[in-house]
XYZ file of C-alpha atoms in Angstrom:
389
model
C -26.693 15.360 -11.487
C -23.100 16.275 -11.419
C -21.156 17.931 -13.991
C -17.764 15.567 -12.906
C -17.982 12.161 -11.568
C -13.975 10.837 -9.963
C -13.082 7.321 -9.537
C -9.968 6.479 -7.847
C -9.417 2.363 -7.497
C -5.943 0.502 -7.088
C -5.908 -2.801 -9.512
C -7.309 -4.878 -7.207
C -10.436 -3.032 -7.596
C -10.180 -1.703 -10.451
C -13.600 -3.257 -11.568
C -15.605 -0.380 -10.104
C -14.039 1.815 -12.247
C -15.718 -0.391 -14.972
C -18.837 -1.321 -13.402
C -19.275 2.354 -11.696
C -18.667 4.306 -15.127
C -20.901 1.805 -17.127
C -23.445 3.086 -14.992
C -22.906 6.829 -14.891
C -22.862 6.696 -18.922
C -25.898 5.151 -18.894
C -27.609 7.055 -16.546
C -25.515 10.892 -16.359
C -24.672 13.464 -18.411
C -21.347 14.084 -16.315
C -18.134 13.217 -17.301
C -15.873 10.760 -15.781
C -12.460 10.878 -14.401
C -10.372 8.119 -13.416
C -7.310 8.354 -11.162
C -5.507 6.709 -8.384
C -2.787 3.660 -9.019
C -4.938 1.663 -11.684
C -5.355 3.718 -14.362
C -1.671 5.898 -13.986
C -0.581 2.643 -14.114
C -2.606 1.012 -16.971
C -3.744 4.300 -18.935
C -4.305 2.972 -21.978
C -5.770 -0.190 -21.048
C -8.098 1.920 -19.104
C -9.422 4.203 -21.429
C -9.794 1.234 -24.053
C -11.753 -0.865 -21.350
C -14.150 1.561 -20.029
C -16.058 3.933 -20.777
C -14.296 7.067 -19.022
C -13.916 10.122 -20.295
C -10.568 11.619 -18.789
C -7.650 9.711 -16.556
C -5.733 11.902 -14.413
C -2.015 10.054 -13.872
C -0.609 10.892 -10.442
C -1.272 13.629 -7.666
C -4.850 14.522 -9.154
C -5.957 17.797 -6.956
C -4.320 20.228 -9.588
C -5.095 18.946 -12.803
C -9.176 17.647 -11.184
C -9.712 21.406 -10.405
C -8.049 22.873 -13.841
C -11.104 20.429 -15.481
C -13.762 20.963 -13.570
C -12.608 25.313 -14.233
C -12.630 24.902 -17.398
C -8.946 25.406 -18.410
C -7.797 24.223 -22.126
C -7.316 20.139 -21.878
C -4.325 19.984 -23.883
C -2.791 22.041 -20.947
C -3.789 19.707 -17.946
C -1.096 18.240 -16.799
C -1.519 14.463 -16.112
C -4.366 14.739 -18.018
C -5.155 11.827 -20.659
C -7.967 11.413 -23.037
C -9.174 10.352 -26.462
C -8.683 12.541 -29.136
C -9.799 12.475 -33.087
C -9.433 8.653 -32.354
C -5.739 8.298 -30.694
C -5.421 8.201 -26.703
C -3.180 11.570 -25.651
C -1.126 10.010 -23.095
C 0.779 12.774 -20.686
C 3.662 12.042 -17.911
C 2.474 11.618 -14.631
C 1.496 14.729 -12.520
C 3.596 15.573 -9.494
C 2.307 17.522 -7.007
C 5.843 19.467 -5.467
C 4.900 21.977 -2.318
C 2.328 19.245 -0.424
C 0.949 22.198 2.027
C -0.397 24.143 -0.597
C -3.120 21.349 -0.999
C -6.445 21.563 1.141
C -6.726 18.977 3.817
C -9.159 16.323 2.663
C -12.471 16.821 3.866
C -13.781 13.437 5.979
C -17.784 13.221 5.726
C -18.746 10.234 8.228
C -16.339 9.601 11.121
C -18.182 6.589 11.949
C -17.551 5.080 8.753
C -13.858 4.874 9.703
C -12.578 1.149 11.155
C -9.560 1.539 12.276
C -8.449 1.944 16.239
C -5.622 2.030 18.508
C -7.517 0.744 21.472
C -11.336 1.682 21.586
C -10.362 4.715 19.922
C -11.204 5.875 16.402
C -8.488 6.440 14.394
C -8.050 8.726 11.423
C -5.781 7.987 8.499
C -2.840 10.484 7.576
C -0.721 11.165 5.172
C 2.317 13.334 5.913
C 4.502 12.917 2.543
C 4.062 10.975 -1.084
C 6.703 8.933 -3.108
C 9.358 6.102 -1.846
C 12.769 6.647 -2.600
C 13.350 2.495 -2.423
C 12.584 0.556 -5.545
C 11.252 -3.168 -4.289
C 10.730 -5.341 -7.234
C 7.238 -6.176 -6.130
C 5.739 -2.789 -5.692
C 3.962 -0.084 -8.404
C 4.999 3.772 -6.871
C 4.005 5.517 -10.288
C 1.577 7.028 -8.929
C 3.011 8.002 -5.666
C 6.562 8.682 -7.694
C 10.276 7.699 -6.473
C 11.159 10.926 -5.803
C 9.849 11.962 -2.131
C 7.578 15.204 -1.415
C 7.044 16.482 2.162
C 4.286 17.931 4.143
C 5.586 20.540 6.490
C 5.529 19.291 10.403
C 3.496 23.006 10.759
C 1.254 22.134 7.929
C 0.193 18.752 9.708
C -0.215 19.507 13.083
C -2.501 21.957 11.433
C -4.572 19.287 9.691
C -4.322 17.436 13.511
C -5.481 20.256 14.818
C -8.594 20.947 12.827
C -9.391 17.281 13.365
C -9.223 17.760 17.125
C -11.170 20.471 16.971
C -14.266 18.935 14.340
C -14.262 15.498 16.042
C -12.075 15.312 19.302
C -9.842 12.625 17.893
C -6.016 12.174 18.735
C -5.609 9.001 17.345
C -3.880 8.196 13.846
C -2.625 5.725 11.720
C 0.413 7.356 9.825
C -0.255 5.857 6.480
C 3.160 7.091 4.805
C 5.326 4.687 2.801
C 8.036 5.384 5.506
C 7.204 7.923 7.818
C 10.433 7.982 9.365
C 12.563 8.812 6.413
C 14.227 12.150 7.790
C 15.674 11.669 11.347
C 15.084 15.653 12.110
C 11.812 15.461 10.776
C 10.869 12.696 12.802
C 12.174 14.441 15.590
C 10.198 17.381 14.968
C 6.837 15.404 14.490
C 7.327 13.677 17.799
C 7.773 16.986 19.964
C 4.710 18.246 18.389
C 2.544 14.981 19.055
C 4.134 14.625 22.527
C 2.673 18.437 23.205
C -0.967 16.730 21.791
C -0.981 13.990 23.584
C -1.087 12.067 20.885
C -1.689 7.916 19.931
C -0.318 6.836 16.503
C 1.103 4.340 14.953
C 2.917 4.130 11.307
C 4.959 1.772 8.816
C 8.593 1.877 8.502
C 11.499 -0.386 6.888
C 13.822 -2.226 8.937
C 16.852 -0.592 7.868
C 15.454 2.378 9.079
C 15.025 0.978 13.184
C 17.087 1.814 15.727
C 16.946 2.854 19.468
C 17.377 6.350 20.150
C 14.118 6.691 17.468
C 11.956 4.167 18.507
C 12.382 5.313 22.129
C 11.938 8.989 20.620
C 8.894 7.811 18.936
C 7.146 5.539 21.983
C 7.729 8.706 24.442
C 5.641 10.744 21.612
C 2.612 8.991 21.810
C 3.992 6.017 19.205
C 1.952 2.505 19.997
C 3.189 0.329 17.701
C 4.787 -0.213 14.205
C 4.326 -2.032 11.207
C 7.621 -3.689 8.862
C 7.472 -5.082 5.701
C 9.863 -7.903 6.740
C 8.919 -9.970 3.833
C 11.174 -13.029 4.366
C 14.330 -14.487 6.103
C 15.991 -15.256 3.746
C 18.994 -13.353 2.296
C 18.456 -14.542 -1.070
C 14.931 -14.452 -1.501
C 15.318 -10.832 -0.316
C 17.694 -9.697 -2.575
C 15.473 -11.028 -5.405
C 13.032 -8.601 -3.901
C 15.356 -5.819 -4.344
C 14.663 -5.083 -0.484
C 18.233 -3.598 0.432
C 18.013 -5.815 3.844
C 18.782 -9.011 5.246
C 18.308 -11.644 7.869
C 20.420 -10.020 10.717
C 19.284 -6.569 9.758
C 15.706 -7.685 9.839
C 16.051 -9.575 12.960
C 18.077 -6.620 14.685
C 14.526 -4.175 13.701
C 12.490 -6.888 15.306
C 14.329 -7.497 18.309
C 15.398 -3.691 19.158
C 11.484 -2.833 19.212
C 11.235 -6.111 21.408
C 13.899 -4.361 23.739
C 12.060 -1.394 24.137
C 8.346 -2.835 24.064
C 7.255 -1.632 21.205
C 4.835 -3.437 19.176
C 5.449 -4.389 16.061
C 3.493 -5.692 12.983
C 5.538 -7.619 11.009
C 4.556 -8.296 7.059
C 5.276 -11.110 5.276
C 4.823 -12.871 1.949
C 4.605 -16.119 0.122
C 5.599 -17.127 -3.547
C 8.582 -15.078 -4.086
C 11.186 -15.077 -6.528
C 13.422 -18.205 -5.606
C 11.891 -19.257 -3.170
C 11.948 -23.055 -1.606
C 11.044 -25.058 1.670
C 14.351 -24.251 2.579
C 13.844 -20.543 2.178
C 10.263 -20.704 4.429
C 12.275 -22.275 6.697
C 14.552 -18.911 7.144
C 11.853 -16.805 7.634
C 9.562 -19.189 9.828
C 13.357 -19.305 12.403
C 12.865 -15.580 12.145
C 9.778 -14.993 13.569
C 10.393 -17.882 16.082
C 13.478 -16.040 17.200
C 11.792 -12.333 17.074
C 7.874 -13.206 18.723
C 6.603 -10.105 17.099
C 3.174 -9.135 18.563
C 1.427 -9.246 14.943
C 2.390 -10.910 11.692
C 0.817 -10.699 8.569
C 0.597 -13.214 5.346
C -0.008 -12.390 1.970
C 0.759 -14.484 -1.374
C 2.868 -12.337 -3.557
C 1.193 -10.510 -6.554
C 3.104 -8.791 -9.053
C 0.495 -5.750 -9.295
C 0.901 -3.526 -12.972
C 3.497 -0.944 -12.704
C 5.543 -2.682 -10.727
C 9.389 -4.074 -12.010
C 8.150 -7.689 -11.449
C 4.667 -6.982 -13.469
C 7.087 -5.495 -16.736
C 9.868 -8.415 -16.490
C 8.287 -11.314 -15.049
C 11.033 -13.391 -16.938
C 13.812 -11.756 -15.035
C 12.224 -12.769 -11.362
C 11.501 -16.464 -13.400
C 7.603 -15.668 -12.611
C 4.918 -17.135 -15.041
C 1.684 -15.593 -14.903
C -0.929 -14.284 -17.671
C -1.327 -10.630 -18.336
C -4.665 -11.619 -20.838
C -6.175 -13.108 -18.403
C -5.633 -10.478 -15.569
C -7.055 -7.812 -17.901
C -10.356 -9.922 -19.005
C -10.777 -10.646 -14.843
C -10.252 -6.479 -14.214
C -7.518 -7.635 -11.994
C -9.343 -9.404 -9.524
C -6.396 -11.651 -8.772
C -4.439 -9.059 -7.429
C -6.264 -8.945 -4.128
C -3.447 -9.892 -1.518
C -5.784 -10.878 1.034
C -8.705 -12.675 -0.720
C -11.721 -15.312 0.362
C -8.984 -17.007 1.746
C -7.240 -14.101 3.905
C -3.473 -14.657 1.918
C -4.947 -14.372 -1.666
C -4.648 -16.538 -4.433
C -2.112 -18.458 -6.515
C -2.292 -16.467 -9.863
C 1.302 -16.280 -10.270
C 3.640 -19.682 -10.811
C 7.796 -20.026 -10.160
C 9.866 -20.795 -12.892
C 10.800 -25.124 -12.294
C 7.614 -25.102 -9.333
C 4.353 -26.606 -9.350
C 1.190 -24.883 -8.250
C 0.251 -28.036 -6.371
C 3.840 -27.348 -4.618
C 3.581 -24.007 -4.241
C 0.270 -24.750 -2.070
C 1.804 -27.360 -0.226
C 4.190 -24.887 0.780
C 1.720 -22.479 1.767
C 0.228 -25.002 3.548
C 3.312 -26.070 5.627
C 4.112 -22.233 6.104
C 1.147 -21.307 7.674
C 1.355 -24.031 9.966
C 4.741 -23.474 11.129
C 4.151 -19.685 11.313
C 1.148 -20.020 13.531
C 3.122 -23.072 15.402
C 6.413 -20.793 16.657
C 4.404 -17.792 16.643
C 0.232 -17.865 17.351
C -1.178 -14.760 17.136
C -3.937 -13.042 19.410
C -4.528 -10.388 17.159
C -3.859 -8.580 14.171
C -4.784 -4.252 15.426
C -7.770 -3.908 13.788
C -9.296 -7.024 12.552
C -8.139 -10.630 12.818
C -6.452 -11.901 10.029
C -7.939 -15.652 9.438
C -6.163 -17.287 7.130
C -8.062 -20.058 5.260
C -5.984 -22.484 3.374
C -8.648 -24.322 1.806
C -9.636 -21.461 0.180
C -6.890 -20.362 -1.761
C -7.575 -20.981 -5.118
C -5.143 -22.020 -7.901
C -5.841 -19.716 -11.165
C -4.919 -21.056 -14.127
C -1.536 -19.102 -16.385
């Protein structure tokens, strides 16, 4: 019996935003508000597709609590909707001084499944927006320009966690958390005072010594890379801004210090051959990170690769990811790697499997894996499916 109903769903689930308003409407008076990457992303195609009554495009706290107060709708900003017939479609909302925002409120601690250890950990986020532009990935709703948290205003947040459910473990869920080298530095004398356990993501450009050692001595227990591939080619098509030698320098310098690293990879890029696997598989064979990850590529809406496939020589069927609600775009799948939705320009699907095939056999061959943090990461070849385009 609410008066406002939110939905927030990335593309890959973007169906609940379907199925979940379809039932509201049928069953509620309230009104319905979309948000999150999906619908900033794919406004329009939202709002034609479902039955929702606003979308909120970008940081949503603002303009949700201007609705639900009552303030004029044309002056919401973010705020899109139908009007006499014709979608009003506003630029996406921006959120600029981070601490003024509440700290999200988390209902059922035992509903979170993620650990370092035995220990529950809690997710945080300490800044939004990336300012790197990979081909392959949507930040509209994050933005490219990057807004900070205060170090004060998140030990507070720690803090209040602490003292509501005695946790000091967290997974730093930041693009790249360390972006600023001061601010790093600031972070880690405060969780170092705490006691605290974390772990976060971070680019390999971005690894070097004199952090990660500042980083393990504050409590740091391992990171995660989006390495992506060995090859230098492959990478540039990627727009990555690395390399071979300055991916293998990140992996081997937290090697040197023994710190554990998760390393990310994916399958079907731009230009990519047996030749290329073979760069990337002599990578990880060379590096023996702790963790590696698979996941077939998926250019997701938003994202430079989803607006000019042609550029990137990807084929793949908008149409058909629309009618689907974007199913495809889960990078992880039945099969653990996803599925093959998306073909390269002068290559087979029936190759590109084979390839996947022979990848993930030489990947688990140089480099077998015990475990992947939280949950194991089984990757099931034979269930990959091939979608048609």
């Amino acid at each position: 019996d609410a008066d406002f109903y939110g939905i927030s769903a990335t593309s890959s689930v973007s169906r609940w935003i379907y199925e979940i308003a379809k039932y509201l409407k049928e069953n509620t008076a309230g009104k319905i508000v979309a948000g999150g990457a999906h619908p900033t992303s794919m406004t329009r195609q939202t709002l034609e597709d479902t039955v929702v009554d606003y979308i909120i495009r970008g940081d949503g706290e603002e303009p949700m609590y201007q609705l639900v107060s009552g303030v004029d709708l044309d002056k919401i900003p973010g705020l899109c909707y139908w009007k006499d017939g014709k979608i009003v479609e506003k630029e996406r909302h921006y959120h600029k001084n981070l601490d003024e925002l509440p700290f999200p409120t988390r209902l059922d601690i035992n509903k979170y499944h993620r650990y370092i250890g035995e220990e529950t950990a809690l997710h945080l986020i300490t800044l939004r927006g990336c300012p790197y532009n990979c081909s392959f990935c949507d930040k509209t709703s994050v933005g490219r320009g990057v807004r900070f948290s205060s170090v004060e205003n998140v030990m507070a947040e720690i803090d209040s966690i602490n003292r509501q459910h005695g946790l000091r473990c967290f997974v730093i869920c930041d693009e790249i958390f360390p972006l600023k080298k001061k601010r790093t530095q600031q972070f880690c004398e405060e969780f170092k005072k705490r006691n605290l356990k974390w772990r976060c993501w971070c680019r390999a450009d971005l690894i070097n010594e004199e952090s990660l050692e500042m980083m393990k001595d504050a409590g740091l227990v391992s990171i995660q890379i989006g390495i992506e591939s060995g090859d230098d080619g492959v990478l540039k098509s990627l727009n990555k801004s690395s390399t071979y030698e300055i991916n293998k320098n990140a992996l081997l310098t937290c090697k040197k210090i023994g710190m554990p690293i998760r390393c990310n990879l994916m399958f079907g890029n731009p230009g990519e051959t047996k030749e290329t696997l073979d760069n990337t598989i002599k990578l990880i064979e060379e590096a023996q990170p702790e963790e590696w990850t698979l996941s077939i590529l998926v250019p997701v809406p938003g994202s430079d690769m989803w607006i000019n496939p042609e550029k990137y020589g990807l084929i793949f069927d908008k149409t058909m990811a629309r009618r689907n609600h974007y199913l495809m775009t889960n990078r992880w799948a039945d099969s653990g790697v996803g599925d093959i939705w998306t073909s390269l320009k002068g290559v087979s699907n029936e190759e590109l499997k084979s390839n996947l095939e022979y990848f993930v056999k030489e990947l688990e061959r140089v480099c077998p894996r015990d475990s992947v943090q939280d949950n194991v990461q089984h990757i099931h070849i034979d269930k990959v499916r091939i979608m048609g385009n």
